CSV table of C-alpha atoms in Angstrom, one decimal:
chain,number,residue,atom,x,y,z
Y,1,ALA,CA,111.6,93.0,114.5
Y,2,GLN,CA,108.7,90.5,114.8
Y,3,SER,CA,109.3,86.9,114.0
Y,4,VAL,CA,107.8,83.5,114.3
Y,5,THR,CA,109.4,80.1,114.9
Y,6,GLN,CA,107.6,76.8,114.5
Y,7,LEU,CA,109.3,73.9,116.3
Y,8,GLY,CA,109.3,70.8,114.1
Y,9,SER,CA,109.0,70.8,110.4
Y,10,HIS,CA,107.1,67.5,110.5
Y,11,VAL,CA,104.8,66.0,113.1
Y,12,SER,CA,103.3,62.6,112.9
Y,13,VAL,CA,100.4,61.4,115.1
Y,14,SER,CA,98.0,58.5,115.1
Y,15,GLU,CA,94.3,59.0,114.3
Y,16,GLY,CA,92.6,59.8,117.5
Y,17,ALA,CA,95.7,61.1,119.2
Y,18,LEU,CA,96.4,64.7,120.5
Y,19,VAL,CA,97.7,67.1,118.0
Y,20,LEU,CA,100.2,69.7,119.3
Y,21,LEU,CA,101.9,72.1,116.9
Y,22,ARG,CA,104.3,74.6,118.4
Y,23,CYS,CA,104.7,78.2,117.6
Y,24,ASN,CA,106.8,80.8,119.4
Y,25,TYR,CA,106.8,84.5,118.5
Y,26,SER,CA,108.9,87.5,119.0
Y,27,SER,CA,107.2,90.9,119.2
Y,28,SER,CA,107.9,94.1,121.1
Y,29,VAL,CA,104.2,95.0,121.0
Y,30,PRO,CA,101.1,93.0,121.7
Y,31,PRO,CA,100.9,90.7,118.7
Y,32,TYR,CA,98.1,89.6,116.4
Y,33,LEU,CA,98.7,85.9,115.8
Y,34,PHE,CA,97.3,83.6,113.2
Y,35,TRP,CA,97.2,79.9,112.4
Y,36,TYR,CA,96.6,79.0,108.7
Y,37,VAL,CA,96.2,75.5,107.2
Y,38,GLN,CA,97.2,74.5,103.7
Y,39,TYR,CA,95.8,71.3,102.2
Y,40,PRO,CA,97.8,69.8,99.3
Y,41,ASN,CA,97.8,71.9,96.2
Y,42,GLN,CA,95.6,74.5,97.7
Y,43,GLY,CA,95.9,78.0,99.1
Y,44,LEU,CA,96.0,78.9,102.8
Y,45,GLN,CA,92.9,78.9,104.9
Y,46,LEU,CA,92.5,80.6,108.3
Y,47,LEU,CA,92.1,78.3,111.2
Y,48,LEU,CA,92.0,80.8,114.0
Y,49,LYS,CA,93.4,84.2,115.1
Y,50,TYR,CA,94.3,86.0,118.3
Y,51,THR,CA,93.7,89.7,118.5
Y,52,SER,CA,94.2,90.4,122.2
Y,53,ALA,CA,90.7,89.3,123.4
Y,54,ALA,CA,90.5,85.8,125.1
Y,55,THR,CA,93.8,84.0,125.4
Y,56,LEU,CA,92.2,80.7,124.4
Y,57,VAL,CA,91.1,80.9,120.8
Y,58,LYS,CA,88.8,78.4,119.2
Y,59,GLY,CA,89.0,77.8,115.5
Y,60,ILE,CA,87.5,75.7,112.8
Y,61,ASN,CA,87.6,71.9,112.6
Y,62,GLY,CA,88.1,71.5,116.4
Y,63,PHE,CA,91.4,73.3,116.6
Y,64,GLU,CA,92.3,75.8,119.3
Y,65,ALA,CA,95.3,77.7,120.4
Y,66,GLU,CA,96.3,79.4,123.7
Y,67,PHE,CA,98.2,82.7,123.8
Y,68,LYS,CA,100.8,82.6,126.6
Y,69,LYS,CA,102.6,85.9,126.9
Y,70,SER,CA,105.0,84.7,129.5
Y,71,GLU,CA,106.2,81.9,127.2
Y,72,THR,CA,105.8,84.0,124.0
Y,73,SER,CA,103.9,81.0,122.6
Y,74,PHE,CA,100.8,80.3,120.6
Y,75,HIS,CA,100.7,76.5,120.2
Y,76,LEU,CA,97.9,74.9,118.2
Y,77,THR,CA,96.1,71.8,119.6
Y,78,LYS,CA,93.3,69.4,118.7
Y,79,PRO,CA,92.2,66.7,121.2
Y,80,SER,CA,91.7,64.0,118.6
Y,81,ALA,CA,93.3,63.9,115.1
Y,82,HIS,CA,91.4,62.9,112.0
Y,83,MET,CA,92.9,61.7,108.8
Y,84,SER,CA,91.5,64.8,107.1
Y,85,ASP,CA,93.7,67.0,109.4
Y,86,ALA,CA,96.8,65.9,107.3
Y,87,ALA,CA,98.1,69.2,105.9
Y,88,GLU,CA,100.7,71.9,106.4
Y,89,TYR,CA,100.2,74.4,109.2
Y,90,PHE,CA,101.6,77.9,109.4
Y,91,CYS,CA,101.8,80.2,112.3
Y,92,ALA,CA,102.0,83.9,111.5
Y,93,VAL,CA,102.4,87.3,113.3
Y,94,LEU,CA,100.9,90.5,112.0
Y,95,THR,CA,103.4,93.4,112.0
Y,96,GLN,CA,102.4,97.0,112.9
Y,97,GLY,CA,102.7,97.8,109.2
Y,98,GLY,CA,100.0,95.2,108.4
Y,99,LYS,CA,102.3,92.5,107.0
Y,100,LEU,CA,102.2,88.9,107.9
Y,101,ILE,CA,105.4,87.2,109.0
Y,102,PHE,CA,105.1,83.4,108.6
Y,103,GLY,CA,106.8,80.6,110.3
Y,104,GLN,CA,108.5,77.9,108.3
Y,105,GLY,CA,105.5,75.6,108.5
Y,106,THR,CA,104.8,72.2,110.1
Y,107,GLU,CA,103.6,69.3,108.0
Y,108,LEU,CA,101.2,67.1,110.0
Y,109,SER,CA,100.8,63.5,109.1
Y,110,VAL,CA,98.0,61.3,110.5
Y,111,LYS,CA,98.5,57.6,110.7
Y,112,PRO,CA,95.5,55.2,110.6
W,1,ASN,CA,81.4,85.3,95.4
W,2,ALA,CA,84.7,83.8,94.1
W,3,GLY,CA,87.0,85.4,96.7
W,4,VAL,CA,90.6,85.5,95.5
W,5,THR,CA,91.4,84.0,92.1
W,6,GLN,CA,94.8,83.7,90.4
W,7,THR,CA,95.7,83.0,86.8
W,8,PRO,CA,97.4,81.0,85.5
W,9,LYS,CA,97.5,78.0,87.8
W,10,PHE,CA,100.7,76.6,86.3
W,11,ARG,CA,103.4,78.0,84.0
W,12,VAL,CA,106.7,76.9,82.7
W,13,LEU,CA,109.2,79.6,81.6
W,14,LYS,CA,112.6,79.6,80.1
W,15,THR,CA,115.3,81.7,81.7
W,16,GLY,CA,115.0,85.3,80.5
W,17,GLN,CA,111.4,85.2,79.5
W,18,SER,CA,108.8,87.5,81.0
W,19,MET,CA,105.3,86.9,82.4
W,20,THR,CA,102.6,88.5,84.4
W,21,LEU,CA,100.6,86.8,87.1
W,22,LEU,CA,97.1,88.1,87.7
W,23,CYS,CA,95.3,88.2,91.0
W,24,ALA,CA,91.7,89.3,91.3
W,25,GLN,CA,89.4,89.7,94.4
W,26,ASP,CA,85.7,90.4,94.5
W,27,MET,CA,85.5,91.3,98.2
W,28,ASN,CA,86.2,95.1,97.8
W,29,HIS,CA,89.4,94.7,99.9
W,30,GLU,CA,91.8,97.6,100.2
W,31,TYR,CA,95.0,95.6,100.8
W,32,MET,CA,96.5,93.0,98.5
W,33,TYR,CA,99.7,91.0,98.8
W,34,TRP,CA,101.9,88.7,96.7
W,35,TYR,CA,103.9,86.0,98.5
W,36,ARG,CA,106.2,83.2,97.3
W,37,GLN,CA,106.3,79.8,99.0
W,38,ASP,CA,109.4,77.7,99.0
W,39,PRO,CA,110.0,74.5,100.9
W,40,GLY,CA,111.1,75.0,104.5
W,41,MET,CA,110.8,78.8,104.3
W,42,GLY,CA,107.1,79.4,104.8
W,43,LEU,CA,105.6,82.3,102.8
W,44,ARG,CA,107.6,85.4,102.1
W,45,LEU,CA,106.1,88.7,101.1
W,46,ILE,CA,107.2,90.0,97.7
W,47,HIS,CA,105.2,93.2,97.3
W,48,TYR,CA,101.9,94.6,98.6
W,49,SER,CA,99.4,97.3,98.0
W,50,VAL,CA,97.4,99.4,100.5
W,51,GLY,CA,95.0,100.7,97.9
W,52,GLU,CA,94.4,101.4,94.2
W,53,GLY,CA,97.4,103.0,92.6
W,54,THR,CA,99.8,102.2,95.5
W,55,THR,CA,102.4,99.5,95.9
W,56,ALA,CA,105.2,98.8,98.3
W,57,LYS,CA,108.1,96.4,98.6
W,58,GLY,CA,108.0,93.4,100.9
W,59,GLU,CA,110.7,91.1,102.1
W,60,VAL,CA,111.9,89.7,98.8
W,61,PRO,CA,111.1,92.2,96.0
W,62,ASP,CA,114.1,91.9,93.7
W,63,GLY,CA,113.3,90.6,90.2
W,64,TYR,CA,109.6,91.4,90.5
W,65,ASN,CA,107.4,94.4,89.7
W,66,VAL,CA,103.7,94.9,90.6
W,67,SER,CA,100.8,97.2,89.6
W,68,ARG,CA,97.4,98.0,91.1
W,69,LEU,CA,95.6,99.9,88.5
W,70,LYS,CA,92.2,98.7,89.6
W,71,LYS,CA,91.2,98.0,93.2
W,72,GLN,CA,90.2,94.5,92.5
W,73,ASN,CA,93.3,93.5,90.6
W,74,PHE,CA,97.0,93.1,91.6
W,75,LEU,CA,99.5,92.1,89.0
W,76,LEU,CA,102.9,90.5,89.6
W,77,GLY,CA,105.4,90.8,86.8
W,78,LEU,CA,108.7,89.0,86.1
W,79,GLU,CA,110.7,90.9,83.6
W,80,SER,CA,113.5,88.4,83.1
W,81,ALA,CA,112.8,85.1,84.8
W,82,ALA,CA,115.5,83.2,86.6
W,83,PRO,CA,115.6,79.6,87.9
W,84,SER,CA,115.7,81.1,91.5
W,85,GLN,CA,112.1,82.3,90.8
W,86,THR,CA,110.8,78.8,90.6
W,87,SER,CA,108.2,78.8,93.3
W,88,VAL,CA,104.6,78.8,94.2
W,89,TYR,CA,103.1,82.2,94.2
W,90,PHE,CA,100.1,83.2,96.4
W,91,CYS,CA,98.1,86.3,96.3
W,92,ALA,CA,96.1,87.5,99.3
W,93,SER,CA,93.7,90.3,100.2
W,94,SER,CA,92.4,91.9,103.4
W,95,PRO,CA,90.0,94.6,104.3
W,96,SER,CA,92.6,96.6,106.2
W,97,ARG,CA,95.8,96.0,108.1
W,98,GLY,CA,94.5,96.2,111.7
W,99,GLY,CA,94.3,92.5,112.7
W,100,GLU,CA,92.2,91.6,109.7
W,101,THR,CA,92.4,88.2,108.2
W,102,GLN,CA,94.1,87.8,104.9
W,103,TYR,CA,92.3,85.7,102.3
W,104,PHE,CA,94.4,83.6,100.0
W,105,GLY,CA,94.1,82.6,96.4
W,106,PRO,CA,94.8,79.0,95.2
W,107,GLY,CA,98.3,79.7,94.0
W,108,THR,CA,100.3,79.7,90.8
W,109,ARG,CA,103.1,77.2,90.4
W,110,LEU,CA,105.9,78.6,88.3
W,111,LEU,CA,108.8,76.6,86.9
W,112,VAL,CA,111.7,78.4,85.4
W,113,LEU,CA,114.1,76.3,83.3
């Protein structure tokens, strides 16, 4: 069965610092992987997705993620955090049946 | 182009009451989904539909029913609400299942007393 684990339910960084949100997946087939962001009281918005093309995927708002098959990881990074990046971030894997399996979410706080 | 819309935005129910949540999409997507979001558990799939007139169970279907009579609408029903169904409900749609992005609605916050 496919699954996703996000390490750390809460991450706090200073404005301008590196953002690193961790995601590990379990899949017996080449996965499709997604990162979504949820701002307070809003729905989920796609940040980026990996669909077996380039292993380094660039998304919106300066975020990127690298697919590492050997580590079964798909960590999300951004070189310099902005206050507006404060939100909850979800990693997800798409099953062969077309269903998204989400991780537990990581809340990102950005300190001035 | 409104994308995915959900009504209502917020609702309070008493235990045992029934209600229907409406999801509508104007993107002509084939697939539609209902999720619930609870703290520390991410989003969990309740039911989904791969086309008009079809529905299927997801991860947590008990206590819910769905209908997809029209391609653009996906209804989620609670026949007899329970406090355990207090949650935020999200609807999503996608063109197909093959690696396509799911587009989410703004959510419905439901409180069952």
